[in-house]
């Protein structure tokens, strides 16, 4: 708890006392004792103040330069990116202790085009771009007449070389499906989608779903730093942690997302909380 300096106890110490009295400063007990015992003098205060000013100036210049360089680098590698940028900030207008300086401590990420993210994942799976475009293409994971037990064993043993979130689930081995499903790094989403589309009477409209995906229903975030390919920078579209669903997409395709326990919903909540937005949906 801070202690208010008694004017009578500081007047005897000249300039320091008058400054404290004029500013009405609240100091901790240790600092007050150091002043009273003359352990802190005008020279020490001036030195500390000058050092602080120099430090702040250097930090501001460095931050401004870094900001400009990052913007230029991002512009050079943005051919397959959108112009949407996410900057974490306190949007609730509530008190938050030690809110970071927007130019010093922030996370700058750019939205990766959905198509670019899918192409990157397809490459990791050994799929061609043509296979994603072809309506008649079939997933390479599908194994005709495989039993459920054999499919489970294959999932455990045969795909360890793939990124964890791109490894096929049992459903992908047992049911014929289009390879566009394979490049989505959401196991729950893939499993539900295949099951619902393989019914005698499909329960969802795949054309409508694909249209929503291409219209940024699912957003992939990647770093604005240059790295990797020009399409994805240093992003990781094969990792569910890089993705976020828009509110309207979550509401519309709740059955595919897997509810509040699905990986898409959980990761979307994380991104919202990072921006200071409310983490619970209102419906």
PDB file of C-alpha atoms in Angstrom:
ATOM      1  CA  UNK A   1       0.000   0.000   0.000  1.00  0.00           C
ATOM      2  CA  UNK A   2       1.379   3.445  -0.939  1.00  0.00           C
ATOM      3  CA  UNK A   3       2.027   6.061   1.740  1.00  0.00           C
ATOM      4  CA  UNK A   4       1.296   9.761   1.237  1.00  0.00           C
ATOM      5  CA  UNK A   5       4.338  11.931   1.927  1.00  0.00           C
ATOM      6  CA  UNK A   6       3.928  14.324   4.848  1.00  0.00           C
ATOM      7  CA  UNK A   7       4.875  17.848   3.629  1.00  0.00           C
ATOM      8  CA  UNK A   8       6.345  18.716   7.008  1.00  0.00           C
ATOM      9  CA  UNK A   9       8.818  15.838   6.794  1.00  0.00           C
ATOM     10  CA  UNK A  10      10.042  16.836   3.339  1.00  0.00           C
ATOM     11  CA  UNK A  11      10.344  20.621   3.553  1.00  0.00           C
ATOM     12  CA  UNK A  12      13.633  20.204   5.367  1.00  0.00           C
ATOM     13  CA  UNK A  13      15.095  18.513   2.337  1.00  0.00           C
ATOM     14  CA  UNK A  14      14.778  21.409  -0.070  1.00  0.00           C
ATOM     15  CA  UNK A  15      13.942  20.797  -3.708  1.00  0.00           C
ATOM     16  CA  UNK A  16      12.913  17.146  -3.355  1.00  0.00           C
ATOM     17  CA  UNK A  17      10.517  18.013  -0.587  1.00  0.00           C
ATOM     18  CA  UNK A  18       8.928  20.867  -2.557  1.00  0.00           C
ATOM     19  CA  UNK A  19       8.524  18.685  -5.654  1.00  0.00           C
ATOM     20  CA  UNK A  20       6.829  15.942  -3.686  1.00  0.00           C
ATOM     21  CA  UNK A  21       4.562  18.461  -1.976  1.00  0.00           C
ATOM     22  CA  UNK A  22       3.588  20.167  -5.260  1.00  0.00           C
ATOM     23  CA  UNK A  23       2.879  16.910  -7.098  1.00  0.00           C
ATOM     24  CA  UNK A  24       1.126  15.263  -4.168  1.00  0.00           C
ATOM     25  CA  UNK A  25       2.983  12.024  -4.900  1.00  0.00           C
ATOM     26  CA  UNK A  26       2.236   8.783  -3.063  1.00  0.00           C
ATOM     27  CA  UNK A  27       5.410   6.809  -2.408  1.00  0.00           C
ATOM     28  CA  UNK A  28       6.092   3.522  -0.700  1.00  0.00           C
ATOM     29  CA  UNK A  29       7.581   3.548   2.775  1.00  0.00           C
ATOM     30  CA  UNK A  30      11.028   2.381   1.632  1.00  0.00           C
ATOM     31  CA  UNK A  31      11.393   5.275  -0.836  1.00  0.00           C
ATOM     32  CA  UNK A  32      10.268   7.804   1.768  1.00  0.00           C
ATOM     33  CA  UNK A  33      12.877   6.542   4.215  1.00  0.00           C
ATOM     34  CA  UNK A  34      15.588   6.738   1.537  1.00  0.00           C
ATOM     35  CA  UNK A  35      14.644  10.367   0.870  1.00  0.00           C
ATOM     36  CA  UNK A  36      14.549  11.266   4.550  1.00  0.00           C
ATOM     37  CA  UNK A  37      17.932   9.629   5.110  1.00  0.00           C
ATOM     38  CA  UNK A  38      19.307  11.445   2.023  1.00  0.00           C
ATOM     39  CA  UNK A  39      20.059   8.192   0.198  1.00  0.00           C
ATOM     40  CA  UNK A  40      18.220   9.639  -2.811  1.00  0.00           C
ATOM     41  CA  UNK A  41      19.275  13.088  -4.014  1.00  0.00           C
ATOM     42  CA  UNK A  42      18.476  15.345  -6.977  1.00  0.00           C
ATOM     43  CA  UNK A  43      21.405  13.962  -9.008  1.00  0.00           C
ATOM     44  CA  UNK A  44      20.191  10.372  -8.619  1.00  0.00           C
ATOM     45  CA  UNK A  45      16.674  11.363  -9.645  1.00  0.00           C
ATOM     46  CA  UNK A  46      17.916  13.232 -12.741  1.00  0.00           C
ATOM     47  CA  UNK A  47      20.117  10.302 -13.829  1.00  0.00           C
ATOM     48  CA  UNK A  48      17.266   7.829 -13.436  1.00  0.00           C
ATOM     49  CA  UNK A  49      14.899  10.104 -15.336  1.00  0.00           C
ATOM     50  CA  UNK A  50      17.305  10.652 -18.231  1.00  0.00           C
ATOM     51  CA  UNK A  51      17.992   6.914 -18.527  1.00  0.00           C
ATOM     52  CA  UNK A  52      14.262   6.214 -18.626  1.00  0.00           C
ATOM     53  CA  UNK A  53      13.704   8.834 -21.357  1.00  0.00           C
ATOM     54  CA  UNK A  54      16.550   7.473 -23.494  1.00  0.00           C
ATOM     55  CA  UNK A  55      15.249   3.908 -23.094  1.00  0.00           C
ATOM     56  CA  UNK A  56      11.683   4.881 -24.091  1.00  0.00           C
ATOM     57  CA  UNK A  57      12.951   6.788 -27.131  1.00  0.00           C
ATOM     58  CA  UNK A  58      15.058   3.845 -28.348  1.00  0.00           C
ATOM     59  CA  UNK A  59      12.202   1.386 -27.821  1.00  0.00           C
ATOM     60  CA  UNK A  60       9.778   3.596 -29.764  1.00  0.00           C
ATOM     61  CA  UNK A  61      12.208   4.012 -32.667  1.00  0.00           C
ATOM     62  CA  UNK A  62      12.936   0.273 -32.758  1.00  0.00           C
ATOM     63  CA  UNK A  63       9.242  -0.603 -32.614  1.00  0.00           C
ATOM     64  CA  UNK A  64       8.373   1.820 -35.398  1.00  0.00           C
ATOM     65  CA  UNK A  65      11.174   0.508 -37.627  1.00  0.00           C
ATOM     66  CA  UNK A  66      10.243  -3.127 -36.978  1.00  0.00           C
ATOM     67  CA  UNK A  67       6.611  -2.344 -37.715  1.00  0.00           C
ATOM     68  CA  UNK A  68       7.500  -0.771 -41.082  1.00  0.00           C
ATOM     69  CA  UNK A  69       9.844  -3.617 -42.049  1.00  0.00           C
ATOM     70  CA  UNK A  70       7.222  -6.220 -41.231  1.00  0.00           C
ATOM     71  CA  UNK A  71       4.640  -4.387 -43.282  1.00  0.00           C
ATOM     72  CA  UNK A  72       7.002  -4.241 -46.273  1.00  0.00           C
ATOM     73  CA  UNK A  73       7.903  -7.927 -45.969  1.00  0.00           C
ATOM     74  CA  UNK A  74       4.261  -8.890 -45.683  1.00  0.00           C
ATOM     75  CA  UNK A  75       3.392  -6.845 -48.752  1.00  0.00           C
ATOM     76  CA  UNK A  76       6.061  -8.625 -50.795  1.00  0.00           C
ATOM     77  CA  UNK A  77       4.718 -12.068 -49.866  1.00  0.00           C
ATOM     78  CA  UNK A  78       1.014 -11.304 -49.974  1.00  0.00           C
ATOM     79  CA  UNK A  79       0.245 -12.520 -53.454  1.00  0.00           C
ATOM     80  CA  UNK A  80      -1.966 -15.341 -52.229  1.00  0.00           C
ATOM     81  CA  UNK A  81      -3.104 -13.664 -49.025  1.00  0.00           C
ATOM     82  CA  UNK A  82      -6.071 -11.521 -48.175  1.00  0.00           C
ATOM     83  CA  UNK A  83      -5.589  -8.090 -46.612  1.00  0.00           C
ATOM     84  CA  UNK A  84      -7.209  -9.074 -43.332  1.00  0.00           C
ATOM     85  CA  UNK A  85      -4.884  -8.575 -40.355  1.00  0.00           C
ATOM     86  CA  UNK A  86      -5.491  -9.677 -36.791  1.00  0.00           C
ATOM     87  CA  UNK A  87      -4.014  -7.527 -34.021  1.00  0.00           C
ATOM     88  CA  UNK A  88      -4.710  -8.678 -30.495  1.00  0.00           C
ATOM     89  CA  UNK A  89      -6.190  -5.876 -28.440  1.00  0.00           C
ATOM     90  CA  UNK A  90      -8.542  -5.166 -25.548  1.00  0.00           C
ATOM     91  CA  UNK A  91     -11.906  -4.670 -27.283  1.00  0.00           C
ATOM     92  CA  UNK A  92     -14.072  -4.957 -24.192  1.00  0.00           C
ATOM     93  CA  UNK A  93     -13.077  -1.498 -22.977  1.00  0.00           C
ATOM     94  CA  UNK A  94     -12.570  -3.017 -19.538  1.00  0.00           C
ATOM     95  CA  UNK A  95      -9.676  -2.488 -17.155  1.00  0.00           C
ATOM     96  CA  UNK A  96      -6.888  -4.956 -17.818  1.00  0.00           C
ATOM     97  CA  UNK A  97      -3.650  -4.790 -15.870  1.00  0.00           C
ATOM     98  CA  UNK A  98      -0.624  -3.869 -17.966  1.00  0.00           C
ATOM     99  CA  UNK A  99      -2.311  -3.700 -21.374  1.00  0.00           C
ATOM    100  CA  UNK A 100       0.562  -4.029 -23.892  1.00  0.00           C
ATOM    101  CA  UNK A 101       1.681  -1.151 -26.088  1.00  0.00           C
ATOM    102  CA  UNK A 102       0.237  -1.854 -29.541  1.00  0.00           C
ATOM    103  CA  UNK A 103       3.610  -1.020 -31.169  1.00  0.00           C
ATOM    104  CA  UNK A 104       5.735  -3.024 -28.730  1.00  0.00           C
ATOM    105  CA  UNK A 105       3.959  -6.198 -27.678  1.00  0.00           C
ATOM    106  CA  UNK A 106       1.458  -7.454 -30.191  1.00  0.00           C
ATOM    107  CA  UNK A 107       0.792 -10.458 -32.361  1.00  0.00           C
ATOM    108  CA  UNK A 108       0.456  -9.661 -36.051  1.00  0.00           C
ATOM    109  CA  UNK A 109      -1.000 -12.409 -38.193  1.00  0.00           C
ATOM    110  CA  UNK A 110      -2.488 -12.369 -41.656  1.00  0.00           C
ATOM    111  CA  UNK A 111      -5.338 -14.384 -43.021  1.00  0.00           C
ATOM    112  CA  UNK A 112      -4.219 -17.088 -45.424  1.00  0.00           C
ATOM    113  CA  UNK A 113      -6.516 -17.666 -48.375  1.00  0.00           C
ATOM    114  CA  UNK A 114      -8.589 -20.790 -47.844  1.00  0.00           C
ATOM    115  CA  UNK A 115      -7.529 -22.157 -51.228  1.00  0.00           C
ATOM    116  CA  UNK A 116      -3.833 -21.574 -50.446  1.00  0.00           C
ATOM    117  CA  UNK A 117      -4.225 -23.367 -47.110  1.00  0.00           C
ATOM    118  CA  UNK A 118      -5.894 -26.343 -48.810  1.00  0.00           C
ATOM    119  CA  UNK A 119      -3.182 -26.530 -51.472  1.00  0.00           C
ATOM    120  CA  UNK A 120      -0.481 -26.537 -48.776  1.00  0.00           C
ATOM    121  CA  UNK A 121      -2.213 -29.377 -46.933  1.00  0.00           C
ATOM    122  CA  UNK A 122      -2.790 -31.291 -50.162  1.00  0.00           C
ATOM    123  CA  UNK A 123       0.932 -31.117 -50.874  1.00  0.00           C
ATOM    124  CA  UNK A 124       1.691 -32.657 -47.480  1.00  0.00           C
ATOM    125  CA  UNK A 125      -0.715 -35.493 -48.260  1.00  0.00           C
ATOM    126  CA  UNK A 126       0.727 -36.061 -51.722  1.00  0.00           C
ATOM    127  CA  UNK A 127      -2.442 -34.822 -53.429  1.00  0.00           C
ATOM    128  CA  UNK A 128      -2.404 -32.769 -56.608  1.00  0.00           C
ATOM    129  CA  UNK A 129      -4.288 -29.517 -57.096  1.00  0.00           C
ATOM    130  CA  UNK A 130      -6.128 -31.182 -59.988  1.00  0.00           C
ATOM    131  CA  UNK A 131      -7.547 -33.824 -57.651  1.00  0.00           C
ATOM    132  CA  UNK A 132      -9.104 -31.108 -55.510  1.00  0.00           C
ATOM    133  CA  UNK A 133     -10.744 -29.527 -58.566  1.00  0.00           C
ATOM    134  CA  UNK A 134     -12.043 -32.730 -60.124  1.00  0.00           C
ATOM    135  CA  UNK A 135     -15.607 -33.651 -59.199  1.00  0.00           C
ATOM    136  CA  UNK A 136     -14.882 -37.334 -59.845  1.00  0.00           C
ATOM    137  CA  UNK A 137     -11.740 -37.527 -57.705  1.00  0.00           C
ATOM    138  CA  UNK A 138     -11.655 -40.080 -54.883  1.00  0.00           C
ATOM    139  CA  UNK A 139      -9.721 -39.927 -51.652  1.00  0.00           C
ATOM    140  CA  UNK A 140      -6.509 -41.999 -51.651  1.00  0.00           C
ATOM    141  CA  UNK A 141      -7.257 -42.969 -48.050  1.00  0.00           C
ATOM    142  CA  UNK A 142     -10.363 -44.959 -48.986  1.00  0.00           C
ATOM    143  CA  UNK A 143      -9.843 -48.727 -48.800  1.00  0.00           C
ATOM    144  CA  UNK A 144     -12.634 -50.749 -50.339  1.00  0.00           C
ATOM    145  CA  UNK A 145     -14.189 -53.416 -48.070  1.00  0.00           C
ATOM    146  CA  UNK A 146     -11.876 -52.710 -45.131  1.00  0.00           C
ATOM    147  CA  UNK A 147     -13.300 -53.720 -41.744  1.00  0.00           C
ATOM    148  CA  UNK A 148     -13.630 -51.269 -38.890  1.00  0.00           C
ATOM    149  CA  UNK A 149     -11.018 -53.092 -36.809  1.00  0.00           C
ATOM    150  CA  UNK A 150      -8.559 -53.106 -39.707  1.00  0.00           C
ATOM    151  CA  UNK A 151      -9.239 -49.418 -40.325  1.00  0.00           C
ATOM    152  CA  UNK A 152      -8.522 -48.610 -36.672  1.00  0.00           C
ATOM    153  CA  UNK A 153      -5.259 -50.545 -36.818  1.00  0.00           C
ATOM    154  CA  UNK A 154      -4.249 -48.760 -40.015  1.00  0.00           C
ATOM    155  CA  UNK A 155      -4.989 -45.362 -38.476  1.00  0.00           C
ATOM    156  CA  UNK A 156      -2.734 -46.177 -35.549  1.00  0.00           C
ATOM    157  CA  UNK A 157       0.175 -47.562 -37.550  1.00  0.00           C
ATOM    158  CA  UNK A 158       0.202 -46.397 -41.159  1.00  0.00           C
ATOM    159  CA  UNK A 159       0.084 -42.608 -41.040  1.00  0.00           C
ATOM    160  CA  UNK A 160       2.561 -41.512 -38.388  1.00  0.00           C
ATOM    161  CA  UNK A 161       4.546 -39.646 -41.050  1.00  0.00           C
ATOM    162  CA  UNK A 162       1.669 -37.206 -41.574  1.00  0.00           C
ATOM    163  CA  UNK A 163       0.927 -34.095 -39.535  1.00  0.00           C
ATOM    164  CA  UNK A 164      -1.256 -35.115 -36.549  1.00  0.00           C
ATOM    165  CA  UNK A 165      -4.373 -33.187 -37.584  1.00  0.00           C
ATOM    166  CA  UNK A 166      -4.167 -34.465 -41.169  1.00  0.00           C
ATOM    167  CA  UNK A 167      -3.939 -38.133 -40.251  1.00  0.00           C
ATOM    168  CA  UNK A 168      -7.059 -39.925 -41.498  1.00  0.00           C
ATOM    169  CA  UNK A 169      -9.736 -41.177 -39.155  1.00  0.00           C
ATOM    170  CA  UNK A 170     -11.445 -44.558 -39.453  1.00  0.00           C
ATOM    171  CA  UNK A 171     -14.307 -43.084 -41.454  1.00  0.00           C
ATOM    172  CA  UNK A 172     -11.940 -41.820 -44.147  1.00  0.00           C
ATOM    173  CA  UNK A 173     -10.682 -45.348 -44.747  1.00  0.00           C
ATOM    174  CA  UNK A 174     -14.099 -47.006 -44.712  1.00  0.00           C
ATOM    175  CA  UNK A 175     -16.192 -44.607 -46.812  1.00  0.00           C
ATOM    176  CA  UNK A 176     -15.621 -43.310 -50.313  1.00  0.00           C
ATOM    177  CA  UNK A 177     -15.357 -39.511 -50.333  1.00  0.00           C
ATOM    178  CA  UNK A 178     -13.853 -36.559 -52.192  1.00  0.00           C
ATOM    179  CA  UNK A 179     -10.251 -35.603 -51.283  1.00  0.00           C
ATOM    180  CA  UNK A 180     -11.220 -32.006 -50.424  1.00  0.00           C
ATOM    181  CA  UNK A 181     -12.353 -33.454 -47.100  1.00  0.00           C
ATOM    182  CA  UNK A 182      -8.895 -34.906 -46.429  1.00  0.00           C
ATOM    183  CA  UNK A 183      -7.144 -31.513 -46.527  1.00  0.00           C
ATOM    184  CA  UNK A 184      -9.292 -30.054 -43.725  1.00  0.00           C
ATOM    185  CA  UNK A 185      -7.260 -30.390 -40.485  1.00  0.00           C
ATOM    186  CA  UNK A 186     -10.294 -31.105 -38.291  1.00  0.00           C
ATOM    187  CA  UNK A 187     -10.781 -34.819 -37.473  1.00  0.00           C
ATOM    188  CA  UNK A 188     -14.232 -34.392 -35.920  1.00  0.00           C
ATOM    189  CA  UNK A 189     -15.415 -32.242 -38.815  1.00  0.00           C
ATOM    190  CA  UNK A 190     -14.134 -34.743 -41.406  1.00  0.00           C
ATOM    191  CA  UNK A 191     -15.696 -37.727 -39.675  1.00  0.00           C
ATOM    192  CA  UNK A 192     -19.119 -36.118 -39.316  1.00  0.00           C
ATOM    193  CA  UNK A 193     -19.055 -34.741 -42.843  1.00  0.00           C
ATOM    194  CA  UNK A 194     -18.322 -38.138 -44.393  1.00  0.00           C
ATOM    195  CA  UNK A 195     -20.974 -39.912 -42.345  1.00  0.00           C
ATOM    196  CA  UNK A 196     -23.653 -37.352 -43.199  1.00  0.00           C
ATOM    197  CA  UNK A 197     -22.850 -37.322 -46.914  1.00  0.00           C
ATOM    198  CA  UNK A 198     -22.700 -41.114 -47.218  1.00  0.00           C
ATOM    199  CA  UNK A 199     -26.276 -41.635 -46.089  1.00  0.00           C
ATOM    200  CA  UNK A 200     -28.761 -42.911 -48.689  1.00  0.00           C
ATOM    201  CA  UNK A 201     -30.278 -39.458 -48.490  1.00  0.00           C
ATOM    202  CA  UNK A 202     -27.418 -37.015 -47.723  1.00  0.00           C
ATOM    203  CA  UNK A 203     -28.252 -34.821 -44.757  1.00  0.00           C
ATOM    204  CA  UNK A 204     -26.256 -31.816 -45.948  1.00  0.00           C
ATOM    205  CA  UNK A 205     -25.675 -29.996 -49.217  1.00  0.00           C
ATOM    206  CA  UNK A 206     -21.974 -30.365 -50.042  1.00  0.00           C
ATOM    207  CA  UNK A 207     -22.092 -27.689 -52.725  1.00  0.00           C
ATOM    208  CA  UNK A 208     -23.433 -25.223 -50.177  1.00  0.00           C
ATOM    209  CA  UNK A 209     -20.776 -26.241 -47.669  1.00  0.00           C
ATOM    210  CA  UNK A 210     -17.964 -25.817 -50.202  1.00  0.00           C
ATOM    211  CA  UNK A 211     -19.295 -22.397 -51.125  1.00  0.00           C
ATOM    212  CA  UNK A 212     -19.273 -21.371 -47.455  1.00  0.00           C
ATOM    213  CA  UNK A 213     -15.723 -22.672 -47.021  1.00  0.00           C
ATOM    214  CA  UNK A 214     -14.512 -20.698 -50.035  1.00  0.00           C
ATOM    215  CA  UNK A 215     -16.203 -17.586 -48.623  1.00  0.00           C
ATOM    216  CA  UNK A 216     -14.093 -17.605 -45.466  1.00  0.00           C
ATOM    217  CA  UNK A 217     -16.430 -19.557 -43.216  1.00  0.00           C
ATOM    218  CA  UNK A 218     -13.219 -21.014 -41.807  1.00  0.00           C
ATOM    219  CA  UNK A 219     -10.270 -18.636 -41.458  1.00  0.00           C
ATOM    220  CA  UNK A 220      -6.649 -19.739 -41.422  1.00  0.00           C
ATOM    221  CA  UNK A 221      -4.245 -17.351 -39.704  1.00  0.00           C
ATOM    222  CA  UNK A 222      -0.562 -17.185 -40.610  1.00  0.00           C
ATOM    223  CA  UNK A 223       2.299 -14.979 -39.473  1.00  0.00           C
ATOM    224  CA  UNK A 224       2.948 -11.820 -41.470  1.00  0.00           C
ATOM    225  CA  UNK A 225       6.670 -12.648 -41.365  1.00  0.00           C
ATOM    226  CA  UNK A 226       8.187 -14.011 -44.555  1.00  0.00           C
ATOM    227  CA  UNK A 227       8.834 -17.736 -44.361  1.00  0.00           C
ATOM    228  CA  UNK A 228       7.936 -20.935 -46.137  1.00  0.00           C
ATOM    229  CA  UNK A 229       6.016 -20.425 -49.356  1.00  0.00           C
ATOM    230  CA  UNK A 230       4.677 -17.079 -50.513  1.00  0.00           C
ATOM    231  CA  UNK A 231       1.192 -18.456 -50.085  1.00  0.00           C
ATOM    232  CA  UNK A 232       1.238 -19.265 -46.401  1.00  0.00           C
ATOM    233  CA  UNK A 233       4.229 -17.360 -45.003  1.00  0.00           C
ATOM    234  CA  UNK A 234       5.128 -19.000 -41.703  1.00  0.00           C
ATOM    235  CA  UNK A 235       1.582 -20.142 -41.082  1.00  0.00           C
ATOM    236  CA  UNK A 236       0.653 -23.752 -40.330  1.00  0.00           C
ATOM    237  CA  UNK A 237      -2.605 -24.593 -42.156  1.00  0.00           C
ATOM    238  CA  UNK A 238      -2.148 -28.261 -41.214  1.00  0.00           C
ATOM    239  CA  UNK A 239      -2.571 -27.370 -37.534  1.00  0.00           C
ATOM    240  CA  UNK A 240      -6.063 -26.798 -36.132  1.00  0.00           C
ATOM    241  CA  UNK A 241      -4.584 -24.102 -33.866  1.00  0.00           C
ATOM    242  CA  UNK A 242      -4.169 -21.845 -36.920  1.00  0.00           C
ATOM    243  CA  UNK A 243      -7.887 -21.886 -37.703  1.00  0.00           C
ATOM    244  CA  UNK A 244     -10.969 -20.022 -36.575  1.00  0.00           C
ATOM    245  CA  UNK A 245     -14.608 -20.295 -37.642  1.00  0.00           C
ATOM    246  CA  UNK A 246     -16.795 -17.274 -38.232  1.00  0.00           C
ATOM    247  CA  UNK A 247     -19.927 -16.973 -36.097  1.00  0.00           C
ATOM    248  CA  UNK A 248     -22.315 -17.558 -38.966  1.00  0.00           C
ATOM    249  CA  UNK A 249     -20.423 -20.692 -40.020  1.00  0.00           C
ATOM    250  CA  UNK A 250     -20.518 -22.130 -36.497  1.00  0.00           C
ATOM    251  CA  UNK A 251     -24.271 -21.577 -36.266  1.00  0.00           C
ATOM    252  CA  UNK A 252     -24.999 -22.975 -39.717  1.00  0.00           C
ATOM    253  CA  UNK A 253     -22.750 -26.043 -39.534  1.00  0.00           C
ATOM    254  CA  UNK A 254     -22.970 -26.799 -35.821  1.00  0.00           C
ATOM    255  CA  UNK A 255     -23.750 -30.455 -36.595  1.00  0.00           C
ATOM    256  CA  UNK A 256     -20.411 -30.825 -38.421  1.00  0.00           C
ATOM    257  CA  UNK A 257     -18.335 -28.879 -35.916  1.00  0.00           C
ATOM    258  CA  UNK A 258     -19.162 -31.295 -33.136  1.00  0.00           C
ATOM    259  CA  UNK A 259     -20.651 -28.817 -30.713  1.00  0.00           C
ATOM    260  CA  UNK A 260     -18.773 -27.171 -27.882  1.00  0.00           C
ATOM    261  CA  UNK A 261     -16.404 -30.157 -27.607  1.00  0.00           C
ATOM    262  CA  UNK A 262     -15.335 -30.023 -31.257  1.00  0.00           C
ATOM    263  CA  UNK A 263     -11.827 -28.818 -32.082  1.00  0.00           C
ATOM    264  CA  UNK A 264     -13.103 -26.020 -34.331  1.00  0.00           C
ATOM    265  CA  UNK A 265     -15.321 -24.548 -31.624  1.00  0.00           C
ATOM    266  CA  UNK A 266     -12.604 -24.746 -28.970  1.00  0.00           C
ATOM    267  CA  UNK A 267     -10.010 -23.119 -31.201  1.00  0.00           C
ATOM    268  CA  UNK A 268     -12.466 -20.411 -32.266  1.00  0.00           C
ATOM    269  CA  UNK A 269     -13.061 -19.624 -28.604  1.00  0.00           C
ATOM    270  CA  UNK A 270      -9.303 -19.283 -28.112  1.00  0.00           C
ATOM    271  CA  UNK A 271      -8.929 -16.758 -30.943  1.00  0.00           C
ATOM    272  CA  UNK A 272     -11.882 -14.734 -29.652  1.00  0.00           C
ATOM    273  CA  UNK A 273     -10.419 -14.595 -26.173  1.00  0.00           C
ATOM    274  CA  UNK A 274      -7.059 -13.504 -27.609  1.00  0.00           C
ATOM    275  CA  UNK A 275      -8.811 -10.489 -29.134  1.00  0.00           C
ATOM    276  CA  UNK A 276     -10.623  -9.731 -25.886  1.00  0.00           C
ATOM    277  CA  UNK A 277     -13.993 -10.727 -27.312  1.00  0.00           C
ATOM    278  CA  UNK A 278     -16.584 -12.611 -25.319  1.00  0.00           C
ATOM    279  CA  UNK A 279     -15.907 -16.314 -25.461  1.00  0.00           C
ATOM    280  CA  UNK A 280     -19.492 -17.546 -25.367  1.00  0.00           C
ATOM    281  CA  UNK A 281     -21.899 -17.430 -28.263  1.00  0.00           C
ATOM    282  CA  UNK A 282     -25.302 -15.926 -27.614  1.00  0.00           C
ATOM    283  CA  UNK A 283     -27.568 -18.471 -29.221  1.00  0.00           C
TER     284      UNK A 283
END
